[in-house]
Short mmCIF file of C-alpha atoms in Angstrom, two decimals:
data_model
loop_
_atom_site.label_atom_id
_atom_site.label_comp_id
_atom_site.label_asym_id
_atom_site.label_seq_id
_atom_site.Cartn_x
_atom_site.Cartn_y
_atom_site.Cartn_z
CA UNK A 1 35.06 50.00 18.69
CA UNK A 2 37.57 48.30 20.87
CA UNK A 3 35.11 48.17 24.06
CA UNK A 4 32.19 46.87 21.28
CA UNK A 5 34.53 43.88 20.24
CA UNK A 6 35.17 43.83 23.89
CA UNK A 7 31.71 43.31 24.66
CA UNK A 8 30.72 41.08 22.25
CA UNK A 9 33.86 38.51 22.74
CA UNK A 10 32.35 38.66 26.78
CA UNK A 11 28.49 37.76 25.71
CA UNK A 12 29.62 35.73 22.57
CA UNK A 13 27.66 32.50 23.71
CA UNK A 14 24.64 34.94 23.96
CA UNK A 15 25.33 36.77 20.37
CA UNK A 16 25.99 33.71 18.33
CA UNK A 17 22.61 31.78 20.33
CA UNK A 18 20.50 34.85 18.62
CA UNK A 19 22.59 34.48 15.21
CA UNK A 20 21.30 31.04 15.08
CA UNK A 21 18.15 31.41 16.24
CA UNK A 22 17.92 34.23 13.55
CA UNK A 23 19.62 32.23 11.04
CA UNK A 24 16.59 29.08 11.96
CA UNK A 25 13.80 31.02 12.02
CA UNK A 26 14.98 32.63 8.47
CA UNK A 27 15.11 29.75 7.47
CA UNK A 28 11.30 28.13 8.78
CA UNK A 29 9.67 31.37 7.33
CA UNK A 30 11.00 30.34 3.57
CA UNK A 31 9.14 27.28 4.54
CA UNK A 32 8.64 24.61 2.75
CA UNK A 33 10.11 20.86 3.06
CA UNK A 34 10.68 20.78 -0.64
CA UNK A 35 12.99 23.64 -1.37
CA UNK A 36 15.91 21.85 -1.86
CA UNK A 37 14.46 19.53 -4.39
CA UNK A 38 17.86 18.34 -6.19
CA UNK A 39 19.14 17.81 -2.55
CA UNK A 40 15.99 16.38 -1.12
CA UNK A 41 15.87 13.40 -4.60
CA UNK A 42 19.53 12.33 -3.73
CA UNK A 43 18.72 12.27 -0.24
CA UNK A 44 15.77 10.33 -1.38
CA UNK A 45 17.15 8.12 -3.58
CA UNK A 46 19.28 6.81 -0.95
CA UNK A 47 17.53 6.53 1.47
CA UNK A 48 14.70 4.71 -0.62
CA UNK A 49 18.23 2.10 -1.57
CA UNK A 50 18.51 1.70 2.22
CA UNK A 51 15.43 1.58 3.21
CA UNK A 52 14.73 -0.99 0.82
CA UNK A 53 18.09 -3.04 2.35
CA UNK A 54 16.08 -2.91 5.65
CA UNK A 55 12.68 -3.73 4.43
CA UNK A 56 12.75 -7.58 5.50
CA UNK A 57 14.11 -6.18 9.29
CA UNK A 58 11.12 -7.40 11.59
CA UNK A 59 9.91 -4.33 13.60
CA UNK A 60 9.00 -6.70 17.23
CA UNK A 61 7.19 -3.92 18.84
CA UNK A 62 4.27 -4.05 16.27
CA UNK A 63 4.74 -7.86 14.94
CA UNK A 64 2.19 -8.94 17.59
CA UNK A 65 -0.57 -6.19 16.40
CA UNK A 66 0.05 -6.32 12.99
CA UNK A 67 -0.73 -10.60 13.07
CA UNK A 68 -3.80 -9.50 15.08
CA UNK A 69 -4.56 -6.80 12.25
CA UNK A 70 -3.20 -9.28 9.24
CA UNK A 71 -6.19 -12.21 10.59
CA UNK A 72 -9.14 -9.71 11.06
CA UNK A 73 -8.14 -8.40 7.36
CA UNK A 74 -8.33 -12.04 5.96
CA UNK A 75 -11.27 -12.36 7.55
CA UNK A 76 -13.25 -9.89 6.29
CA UNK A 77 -11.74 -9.89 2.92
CA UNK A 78 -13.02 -13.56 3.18
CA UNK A 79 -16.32 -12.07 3.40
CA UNK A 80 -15.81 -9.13 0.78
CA UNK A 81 -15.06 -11.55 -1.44
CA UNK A 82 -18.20 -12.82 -1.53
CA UNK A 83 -19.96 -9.71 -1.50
CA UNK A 84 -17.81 -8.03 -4.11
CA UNK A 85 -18.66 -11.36 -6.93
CA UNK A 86 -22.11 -10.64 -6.88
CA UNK A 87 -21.73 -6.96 -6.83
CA UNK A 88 -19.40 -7.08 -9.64
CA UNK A 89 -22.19 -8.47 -12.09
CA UNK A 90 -24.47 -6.17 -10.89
CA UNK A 91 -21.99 -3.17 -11.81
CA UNK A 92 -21.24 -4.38 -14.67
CA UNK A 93 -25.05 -4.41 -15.61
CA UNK A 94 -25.21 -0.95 -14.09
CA UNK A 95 -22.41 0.15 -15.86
CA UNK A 96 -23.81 -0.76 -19.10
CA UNK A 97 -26.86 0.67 -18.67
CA UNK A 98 -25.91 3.89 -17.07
CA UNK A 99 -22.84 4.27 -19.84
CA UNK A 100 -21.11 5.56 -16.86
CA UNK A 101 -17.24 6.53 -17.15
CA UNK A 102 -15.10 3.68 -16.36
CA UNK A 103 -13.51 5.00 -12.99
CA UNK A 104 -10.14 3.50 -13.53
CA UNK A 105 -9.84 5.59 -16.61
CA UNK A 106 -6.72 6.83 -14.77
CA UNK A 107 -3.69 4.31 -15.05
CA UNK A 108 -2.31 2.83 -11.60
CA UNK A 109 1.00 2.22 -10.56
CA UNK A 110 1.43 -0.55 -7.82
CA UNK A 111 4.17 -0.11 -5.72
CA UNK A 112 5.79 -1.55 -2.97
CA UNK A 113 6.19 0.24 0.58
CA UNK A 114 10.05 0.11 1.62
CA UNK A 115 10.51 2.55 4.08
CA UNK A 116 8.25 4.56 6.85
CA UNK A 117 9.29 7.64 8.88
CA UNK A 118 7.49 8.53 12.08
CA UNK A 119 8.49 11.59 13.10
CA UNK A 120 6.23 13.20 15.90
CA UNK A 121 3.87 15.50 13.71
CA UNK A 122 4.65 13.42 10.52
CA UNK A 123 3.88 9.87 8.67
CA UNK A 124 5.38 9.64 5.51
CA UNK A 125 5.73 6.31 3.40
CA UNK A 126 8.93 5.45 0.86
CA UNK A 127 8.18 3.50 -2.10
CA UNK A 128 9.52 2.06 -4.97
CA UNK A 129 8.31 3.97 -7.83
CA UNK A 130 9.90 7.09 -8.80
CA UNK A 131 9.49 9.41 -11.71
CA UNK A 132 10.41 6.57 -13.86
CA UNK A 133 7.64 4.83 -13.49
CA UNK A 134 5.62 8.23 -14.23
CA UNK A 135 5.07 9.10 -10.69
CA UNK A 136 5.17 12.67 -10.32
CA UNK A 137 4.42 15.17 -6.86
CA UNK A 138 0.66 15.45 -5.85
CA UNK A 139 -0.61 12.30 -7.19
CA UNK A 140 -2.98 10.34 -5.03
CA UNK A 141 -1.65 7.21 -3.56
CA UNK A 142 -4.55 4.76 -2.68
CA UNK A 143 -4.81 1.31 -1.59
CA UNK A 144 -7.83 -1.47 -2.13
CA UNK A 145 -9.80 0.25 0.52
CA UNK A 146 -9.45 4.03 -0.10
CA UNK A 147 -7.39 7.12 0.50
CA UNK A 148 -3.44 6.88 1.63
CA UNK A 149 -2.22 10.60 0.71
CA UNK A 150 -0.42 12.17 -2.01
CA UNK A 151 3.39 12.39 -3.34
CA UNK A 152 5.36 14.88 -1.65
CA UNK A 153 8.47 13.91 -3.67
CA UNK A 154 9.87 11.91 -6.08
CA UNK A 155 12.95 11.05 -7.33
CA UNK A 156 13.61 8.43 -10.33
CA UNK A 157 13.10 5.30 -8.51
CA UNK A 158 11.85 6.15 -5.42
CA UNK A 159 8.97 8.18 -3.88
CA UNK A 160 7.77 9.95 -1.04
CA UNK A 161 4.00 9.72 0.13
CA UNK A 162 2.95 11.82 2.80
CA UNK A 163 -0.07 9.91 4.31
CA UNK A 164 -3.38 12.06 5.37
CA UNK A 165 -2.38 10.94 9.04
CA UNK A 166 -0.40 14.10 8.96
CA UNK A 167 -0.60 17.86 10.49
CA UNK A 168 -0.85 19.12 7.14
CA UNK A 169 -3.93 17.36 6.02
CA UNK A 170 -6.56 19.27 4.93
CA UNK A 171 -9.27 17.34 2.70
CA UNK A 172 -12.43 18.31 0.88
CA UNK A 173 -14.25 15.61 1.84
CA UNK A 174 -17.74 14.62 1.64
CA UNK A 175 -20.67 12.09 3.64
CA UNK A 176 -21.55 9.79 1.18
CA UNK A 177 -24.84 9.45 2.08
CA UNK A 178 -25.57 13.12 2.87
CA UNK A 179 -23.59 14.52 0.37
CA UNK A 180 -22.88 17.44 2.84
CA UNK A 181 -19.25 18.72 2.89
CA UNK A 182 -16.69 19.17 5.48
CA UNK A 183 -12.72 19.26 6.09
CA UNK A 184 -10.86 16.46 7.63
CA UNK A 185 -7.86 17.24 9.13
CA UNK A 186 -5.49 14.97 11.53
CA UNK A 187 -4.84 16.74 15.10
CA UNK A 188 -2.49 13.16 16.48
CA UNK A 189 -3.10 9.41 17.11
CA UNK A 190 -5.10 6.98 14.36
CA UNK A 191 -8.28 9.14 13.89
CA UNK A 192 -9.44 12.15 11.76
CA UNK A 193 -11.29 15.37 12.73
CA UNK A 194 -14.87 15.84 10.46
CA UNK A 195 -15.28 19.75 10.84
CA UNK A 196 -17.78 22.19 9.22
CA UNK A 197 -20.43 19.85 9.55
CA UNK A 198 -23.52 21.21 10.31
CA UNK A 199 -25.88 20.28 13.74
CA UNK A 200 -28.51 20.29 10.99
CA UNK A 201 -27.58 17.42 8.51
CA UNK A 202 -28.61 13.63 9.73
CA UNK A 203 -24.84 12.32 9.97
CA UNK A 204 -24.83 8.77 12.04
CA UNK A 205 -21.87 6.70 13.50
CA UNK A 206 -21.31 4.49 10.61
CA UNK A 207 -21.48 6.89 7.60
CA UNK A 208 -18.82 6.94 4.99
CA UNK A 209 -16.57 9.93 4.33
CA UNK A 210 -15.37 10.24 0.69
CA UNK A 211 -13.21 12.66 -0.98
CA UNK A 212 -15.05 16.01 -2.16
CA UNK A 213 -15.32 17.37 -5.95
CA UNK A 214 -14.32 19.91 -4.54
CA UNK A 215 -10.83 18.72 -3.56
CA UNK A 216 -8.18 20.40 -5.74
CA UNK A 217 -5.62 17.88 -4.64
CA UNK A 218 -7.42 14.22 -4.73
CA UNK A 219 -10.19 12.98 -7.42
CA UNK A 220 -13.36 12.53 -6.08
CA UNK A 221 -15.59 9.77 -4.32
CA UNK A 222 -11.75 7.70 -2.83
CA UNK A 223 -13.24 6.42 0.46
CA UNK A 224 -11.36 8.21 3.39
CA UNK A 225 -13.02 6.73 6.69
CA UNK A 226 -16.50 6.17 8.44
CA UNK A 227 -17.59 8.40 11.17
CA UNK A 228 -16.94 7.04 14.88
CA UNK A 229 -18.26 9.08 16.75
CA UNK A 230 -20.00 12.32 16.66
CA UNK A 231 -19.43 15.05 18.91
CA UNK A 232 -21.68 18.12 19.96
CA UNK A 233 -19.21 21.01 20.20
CA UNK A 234 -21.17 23.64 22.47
CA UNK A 235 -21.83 27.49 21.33
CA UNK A 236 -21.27 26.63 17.47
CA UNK A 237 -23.50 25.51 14.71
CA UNK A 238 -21.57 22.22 13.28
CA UNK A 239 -20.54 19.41 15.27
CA UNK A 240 -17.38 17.89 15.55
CA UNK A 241 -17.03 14.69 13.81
CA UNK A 242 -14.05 11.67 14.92
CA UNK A 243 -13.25 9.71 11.25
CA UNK A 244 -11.57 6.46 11.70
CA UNK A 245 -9.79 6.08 8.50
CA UNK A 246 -10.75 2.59 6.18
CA UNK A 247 -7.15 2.69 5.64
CA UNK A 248 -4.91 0.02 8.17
CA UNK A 249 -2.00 2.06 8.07
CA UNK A 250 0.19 -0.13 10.86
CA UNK A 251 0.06 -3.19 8.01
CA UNK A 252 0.22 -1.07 4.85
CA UNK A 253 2.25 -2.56 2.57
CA UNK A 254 1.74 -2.24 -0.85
CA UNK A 255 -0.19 0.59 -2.75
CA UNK A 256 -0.78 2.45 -5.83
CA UNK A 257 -0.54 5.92 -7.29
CA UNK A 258 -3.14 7.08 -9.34
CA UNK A 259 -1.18 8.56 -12.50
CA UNK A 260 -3.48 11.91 -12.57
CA UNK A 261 -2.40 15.37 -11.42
CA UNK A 262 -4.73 17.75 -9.97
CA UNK A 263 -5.94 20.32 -12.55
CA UNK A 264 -2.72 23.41 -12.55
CA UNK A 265 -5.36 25.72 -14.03
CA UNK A 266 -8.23 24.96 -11.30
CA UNK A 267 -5.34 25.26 -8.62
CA UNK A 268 -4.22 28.59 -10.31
CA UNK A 269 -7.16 30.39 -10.48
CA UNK A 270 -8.59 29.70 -7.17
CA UNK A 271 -5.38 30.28 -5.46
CA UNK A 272 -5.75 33.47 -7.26
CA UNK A 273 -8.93 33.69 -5.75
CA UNK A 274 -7.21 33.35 -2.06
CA UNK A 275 -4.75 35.76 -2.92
CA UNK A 276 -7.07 38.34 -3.46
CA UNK A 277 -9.41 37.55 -0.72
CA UNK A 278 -6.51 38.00 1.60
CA UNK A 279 -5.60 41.30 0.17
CA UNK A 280 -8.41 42.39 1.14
CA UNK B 1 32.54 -10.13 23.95
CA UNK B 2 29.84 -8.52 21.86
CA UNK B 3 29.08 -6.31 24.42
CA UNK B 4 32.76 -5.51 24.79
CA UNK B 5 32.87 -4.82 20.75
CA UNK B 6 29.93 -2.66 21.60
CA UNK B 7 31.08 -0.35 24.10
CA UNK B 8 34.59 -0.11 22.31
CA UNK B 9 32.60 1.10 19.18
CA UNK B 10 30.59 3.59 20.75
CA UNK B 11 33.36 4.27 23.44
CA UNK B 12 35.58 5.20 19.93
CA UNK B 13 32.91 7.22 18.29
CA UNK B 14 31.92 9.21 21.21
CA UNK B 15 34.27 9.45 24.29
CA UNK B 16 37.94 9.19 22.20
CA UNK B 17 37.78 12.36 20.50
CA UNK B 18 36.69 14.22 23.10
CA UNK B 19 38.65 16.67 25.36
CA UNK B 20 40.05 14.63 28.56
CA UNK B 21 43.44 14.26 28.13
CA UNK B 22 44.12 11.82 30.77
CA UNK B 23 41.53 9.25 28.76
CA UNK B 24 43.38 10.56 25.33
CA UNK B 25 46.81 10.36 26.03
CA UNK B 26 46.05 6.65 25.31
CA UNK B 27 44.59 6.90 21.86
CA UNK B 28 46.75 7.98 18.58
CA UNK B 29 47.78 11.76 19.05
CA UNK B 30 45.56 12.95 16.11
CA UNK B 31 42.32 12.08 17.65
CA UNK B 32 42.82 15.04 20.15
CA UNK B 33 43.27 17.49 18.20
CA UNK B 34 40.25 19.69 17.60
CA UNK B 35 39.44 19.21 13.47
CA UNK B 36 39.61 15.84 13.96
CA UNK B 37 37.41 15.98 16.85
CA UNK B 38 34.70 18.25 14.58
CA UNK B 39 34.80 16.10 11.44
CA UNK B 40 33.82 13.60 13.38
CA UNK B 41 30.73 15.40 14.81
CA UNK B 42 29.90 16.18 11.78
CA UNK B 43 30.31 12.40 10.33
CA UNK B 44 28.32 11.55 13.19
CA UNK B 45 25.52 14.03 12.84
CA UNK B 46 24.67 12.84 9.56
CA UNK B 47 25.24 9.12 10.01
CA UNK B 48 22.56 9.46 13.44
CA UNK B 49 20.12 11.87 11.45
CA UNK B 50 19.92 8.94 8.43
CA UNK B 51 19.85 6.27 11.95
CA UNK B 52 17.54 8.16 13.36
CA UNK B 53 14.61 8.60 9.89
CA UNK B 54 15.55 4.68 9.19
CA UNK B 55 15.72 2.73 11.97
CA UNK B 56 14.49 4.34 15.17
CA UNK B 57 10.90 3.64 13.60
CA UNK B 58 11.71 -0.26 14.74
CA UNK B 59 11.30 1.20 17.96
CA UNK B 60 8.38 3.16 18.05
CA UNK B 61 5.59 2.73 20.78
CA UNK B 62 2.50 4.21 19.56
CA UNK B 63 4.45 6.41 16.70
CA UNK B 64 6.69 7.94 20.06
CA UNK B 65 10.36 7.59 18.51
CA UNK B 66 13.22 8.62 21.21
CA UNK B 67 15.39 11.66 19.63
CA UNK B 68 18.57 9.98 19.20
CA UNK B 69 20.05 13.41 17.35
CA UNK B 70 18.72 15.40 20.63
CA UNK B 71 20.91 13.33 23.02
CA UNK B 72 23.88 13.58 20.98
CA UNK B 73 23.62 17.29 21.17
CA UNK B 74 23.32 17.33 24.57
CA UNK B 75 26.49 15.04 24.51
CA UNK B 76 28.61 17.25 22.89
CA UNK B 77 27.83 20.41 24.65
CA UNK B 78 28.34 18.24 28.49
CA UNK B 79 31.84 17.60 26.67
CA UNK B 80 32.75 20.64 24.74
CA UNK B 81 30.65 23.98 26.57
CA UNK B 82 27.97 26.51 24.84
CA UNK B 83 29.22 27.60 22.45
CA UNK B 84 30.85 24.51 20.86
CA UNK B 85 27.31 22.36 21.50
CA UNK B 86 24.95 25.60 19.85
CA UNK B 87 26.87 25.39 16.89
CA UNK B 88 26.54 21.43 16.28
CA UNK B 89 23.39 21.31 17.61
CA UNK B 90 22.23 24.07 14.59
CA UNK B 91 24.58 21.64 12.25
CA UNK B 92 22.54 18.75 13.62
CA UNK B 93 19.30 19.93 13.51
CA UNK B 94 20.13 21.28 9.76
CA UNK B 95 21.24 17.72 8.82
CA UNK B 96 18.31 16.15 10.29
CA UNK B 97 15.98 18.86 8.61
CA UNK B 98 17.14 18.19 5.39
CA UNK B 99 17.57 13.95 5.85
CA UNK B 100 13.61 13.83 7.53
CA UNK B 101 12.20 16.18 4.74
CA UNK B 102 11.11 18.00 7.47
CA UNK B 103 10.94 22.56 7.25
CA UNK B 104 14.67 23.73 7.42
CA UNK B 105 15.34 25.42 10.37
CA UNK B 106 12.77 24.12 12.92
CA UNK B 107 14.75 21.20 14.42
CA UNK B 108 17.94 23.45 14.44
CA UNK B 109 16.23 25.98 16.13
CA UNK B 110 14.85 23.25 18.41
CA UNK B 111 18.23 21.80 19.09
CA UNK B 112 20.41 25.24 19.49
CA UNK B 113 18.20 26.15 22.31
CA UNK B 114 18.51 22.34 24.09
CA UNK B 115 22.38 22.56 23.50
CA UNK B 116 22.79 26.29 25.05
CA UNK B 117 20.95 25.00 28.04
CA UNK B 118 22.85 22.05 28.28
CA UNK B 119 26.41 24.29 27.80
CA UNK B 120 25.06 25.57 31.44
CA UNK B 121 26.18 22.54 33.26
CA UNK B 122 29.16 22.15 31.37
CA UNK B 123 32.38 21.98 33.95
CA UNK B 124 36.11 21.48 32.48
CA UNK B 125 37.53 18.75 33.73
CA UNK B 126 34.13 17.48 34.78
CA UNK B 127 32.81 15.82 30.98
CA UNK B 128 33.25 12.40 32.03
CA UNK B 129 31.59 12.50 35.69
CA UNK B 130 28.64 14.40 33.61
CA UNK B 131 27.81 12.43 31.53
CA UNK B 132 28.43 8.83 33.17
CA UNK B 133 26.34 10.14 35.88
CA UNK B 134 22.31 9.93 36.45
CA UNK B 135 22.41 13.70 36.31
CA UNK B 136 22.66 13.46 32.62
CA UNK B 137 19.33 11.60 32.20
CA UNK B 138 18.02 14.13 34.24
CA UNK B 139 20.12 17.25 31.37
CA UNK B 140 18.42 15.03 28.78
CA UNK B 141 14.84 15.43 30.54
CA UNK B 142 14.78 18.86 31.02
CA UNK B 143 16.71 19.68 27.58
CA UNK B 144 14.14 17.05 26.01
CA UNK B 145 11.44 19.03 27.06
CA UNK B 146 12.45 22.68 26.44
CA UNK B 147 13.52 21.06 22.79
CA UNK B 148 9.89 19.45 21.90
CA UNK B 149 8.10 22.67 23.73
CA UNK B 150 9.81 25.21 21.27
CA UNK B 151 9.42 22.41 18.24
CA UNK B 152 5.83 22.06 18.78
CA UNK B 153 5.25 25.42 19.51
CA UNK B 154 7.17 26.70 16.59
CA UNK B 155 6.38 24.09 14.38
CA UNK B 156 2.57 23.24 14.94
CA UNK B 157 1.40 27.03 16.28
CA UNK B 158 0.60 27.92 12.76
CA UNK B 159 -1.33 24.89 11.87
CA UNK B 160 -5.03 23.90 12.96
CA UNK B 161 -3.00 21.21 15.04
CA UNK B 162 -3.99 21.31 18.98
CA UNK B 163 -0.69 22.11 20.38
CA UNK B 164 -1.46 21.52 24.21
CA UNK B 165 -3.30 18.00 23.04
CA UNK B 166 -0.07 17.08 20.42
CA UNK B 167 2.18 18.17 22.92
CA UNK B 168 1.30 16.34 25.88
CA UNK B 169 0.64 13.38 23.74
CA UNK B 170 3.93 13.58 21.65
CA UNK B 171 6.27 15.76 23.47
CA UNK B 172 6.07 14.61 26.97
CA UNK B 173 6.08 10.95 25.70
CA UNK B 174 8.76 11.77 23.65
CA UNK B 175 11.01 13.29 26.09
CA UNK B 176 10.41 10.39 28.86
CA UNK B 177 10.91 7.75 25.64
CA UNK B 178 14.66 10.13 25.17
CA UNK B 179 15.44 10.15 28.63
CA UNK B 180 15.13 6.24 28.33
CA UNK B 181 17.41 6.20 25.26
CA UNK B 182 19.51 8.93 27.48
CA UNK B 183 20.47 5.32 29.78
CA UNK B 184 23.19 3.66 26.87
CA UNK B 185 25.15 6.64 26.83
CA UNK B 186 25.23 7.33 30.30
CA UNK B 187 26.26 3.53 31.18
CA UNK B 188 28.80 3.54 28.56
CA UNK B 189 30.51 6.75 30.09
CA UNK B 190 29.76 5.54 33.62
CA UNK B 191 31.56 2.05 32.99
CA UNK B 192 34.56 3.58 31.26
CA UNK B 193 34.85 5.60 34.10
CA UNK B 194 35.24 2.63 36.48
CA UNK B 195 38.09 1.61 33.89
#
């Protein structure tokens, strides 16, 4: 016993390096970021106070891109404009006639970016709305031109929205024009990955990608990106597809959760459905 | 004289509570003893981990962030040995886990591993020439890298995530924008030296 003690007292550096990298890899398999949720809202909460004391802090390293970003946005929201007048009568004729379902059916909540974190493999986005404000985890966050990403957390007045520039994206999406269905995922940089795409279907640089109906997480038809390029991955039958997302997320600054949860008993039953397929 | 402020602030934080006696016999007697000395990692672990997810972002070149926490762990085990620097690094890395919302356990593991290699060129009565010397940008580099290679591998392995694209990409930029950071410390030590 005494030569064990012995032994271990000589190689301690050794024994307590493989208790913690025991104890850290314990910990990684339980998994999830949002375990400690009580811990994780205070933590939130204050950071979301601090971050918000910092907000008006010019970041000089992106200033000169963002003004370059911030004058090509004007611009061609100058030219939306126009577009969008006359296409507003005409959907409202449309509308009418088709008795089609008002799509903002589903109450917004604008918020206010205060806070980012970029953290190597992660983008996530503070704002000020919290659960007091109704925001709850897994609602889609969306600006005025399409998809930002989903609540991860929320605490009472402050949230956090994990953007789809993340590694764990994974969204139903769909080409508009097409309708054919495909996952985009992020894999680094500003860009999204198209996959499952078949050779087959007519895709073109240009196309619009839109969330799926099949998405269990975000409702369907929120613009995600338009395809950028279109790659011919060899010995497989679908091509490999780069999305640019319509979403400027270097000047995103204010945006709005859409107050609808994904549907529990949809989730439920085809995680079910995984469960059992994995069992087998 | 704001540069002086500076480096008496950082000098205080950093290089006072640590283990030379020659440098502490001129600071109040409780600084030197070792609970002090912890508490104050562990103030300071927390207070970089909330610097690091708030403001290091001001600082980002294409979303590449230096890893403030990373050279602080490195610091402490160049001025305190293995086993000392494993056990704050796993604080750290816990800290910074929890404060970044990112999985529990991964930076810790990331960080143990960086500060048990670092405890190898650890040398009593040697902290100060360490670290005010260019041979701790070049601990920070190689640390830096073993650190983001287990993170990414660990972290990203299970996901659809390239590793070998992410890594090279995000670690190796990340580890040369560290080494970078790695310079403030290193002149701070190096000029109190010349003191």
């Amino acid at each position: 016993m005494l030569r064990f003690i012995e032994l271990i007292a000589r190689f301690k550096e050794y024994v307590i390096l493989c208790v913690l990298i025991i104890m850290s890899i314990t910990m990684m398999s339980f998994g999830a970021a949002t375990k400690l949720t009580g811990f994780r809202t205070i933590i939130i909460g204050a950071l979301g106070i601090v971050h918000s004391g910092v907000d008006n802090l010019p970041n000089f390293l992106t200033i000169t891109s963002e003004n370059r970003a911030l004058r090509e946005l004007a611009y061609n929201l100058n030219q939306e404009v126009l577009a969008s007048r006359k296409a507003q009568v005409e959907n409202q004729i449309l509308h009418e006639l088709l008795h089609l379902k008002d799509s903002s059916s589903y109450p917004l909540v604008s918020t206010k970016i205060v806070g980012r974190t970029m953290d190597k493999s992660r983008h996530y986005v503070v704002i000020d709305a919290g659960q007091q404000d109704s925001v709850a985890d897994n609602m889609a966050v969306v600006n005025y031109q399409g998809l930002v990403g989903y609540i991860f957390s929320a605490s009472p007045h402050y949230s956090i929205v994990q953007t789809i520039l993340d590694k764990n994206s994974r969204i139903a999406a769909r080409v508009r024009r097409t309708n054919v269905n495909g996952i985009l995922s992020w894999e680094g940089g500003d860009i999204l990955w198209l996959k499952n795409i078949p050779k087959t279907d007519t895709v073109v640089v240009g196309d619009l990608i839109v969330t799926s109906p099949f998405s269990t997480r975000f409702p369907s038809d929120i613009p995600v990106g338009k395809i950028a390029e279109i790659r011919d991955e060899p010995n497989t039958l679908f091509s490999k597809i780069v999305v640019e997302p319509v979403v400027r997320f270097n000047s995103l600054e204010y945006v709005m959760v859409r107050r609808q949860q994904p549907d529990v008993e949809r989730q439920m039953i085809e995680d079910f459905l995984e469960k059992k397929l994995q069992k087998k | 004289m704001y540069s002086s402020i500076g480096i008496f602030i950082v000098d205080t934080i950093m290089i006072s509570f640590f283990r030379n006696e020659a440098y502490i016999s001129d600071k109040p007697a409780f600084m030197s003893t070792p609970r002090v000395r912890y508490m104050v990692y562990a103030a300071t672990a927390v207070l970089l981990s909330a610097f690091q997810v708030i403001f290091v972002s001001f600082i980002a070149i294409e979303g590449v962030t230096p890893d403030l926490v990373l050279i602080w762990c490195i610091w402490v085990a160049l001025y305190e040995g293995q086993l000392v620097g494993m056990v704050v690094g796993f604080g750290t890395g816990l800290v910074f886990d929890a404060i970044a919302s990112a999985v529990l356990g991964s930076n810790a593991l990331a960080k143990v591993i960086a500060s048990f290699i670092a405890g190898y060129f650890y040398k009593e009565g040697m902290e100060r020439q360490r670290t005010g010397s260019w041979s701790f940008i070049l601990i920070v580099t190689v640390c830096g890298a073993i650190h983001n290679l287990i993170y990414y591998f660990f972290y990203l392995r299970p996901t659809e995530v390239n590793f070998y694209t992410f890594f090279l990409h995000y670690g190796v930029f990340t580890t040369l924008y560290t080494s970078v950071a790695a310079i403030i410390p290193k002149l701070i030590a190096s000029r109190k030296q010349e003191w």
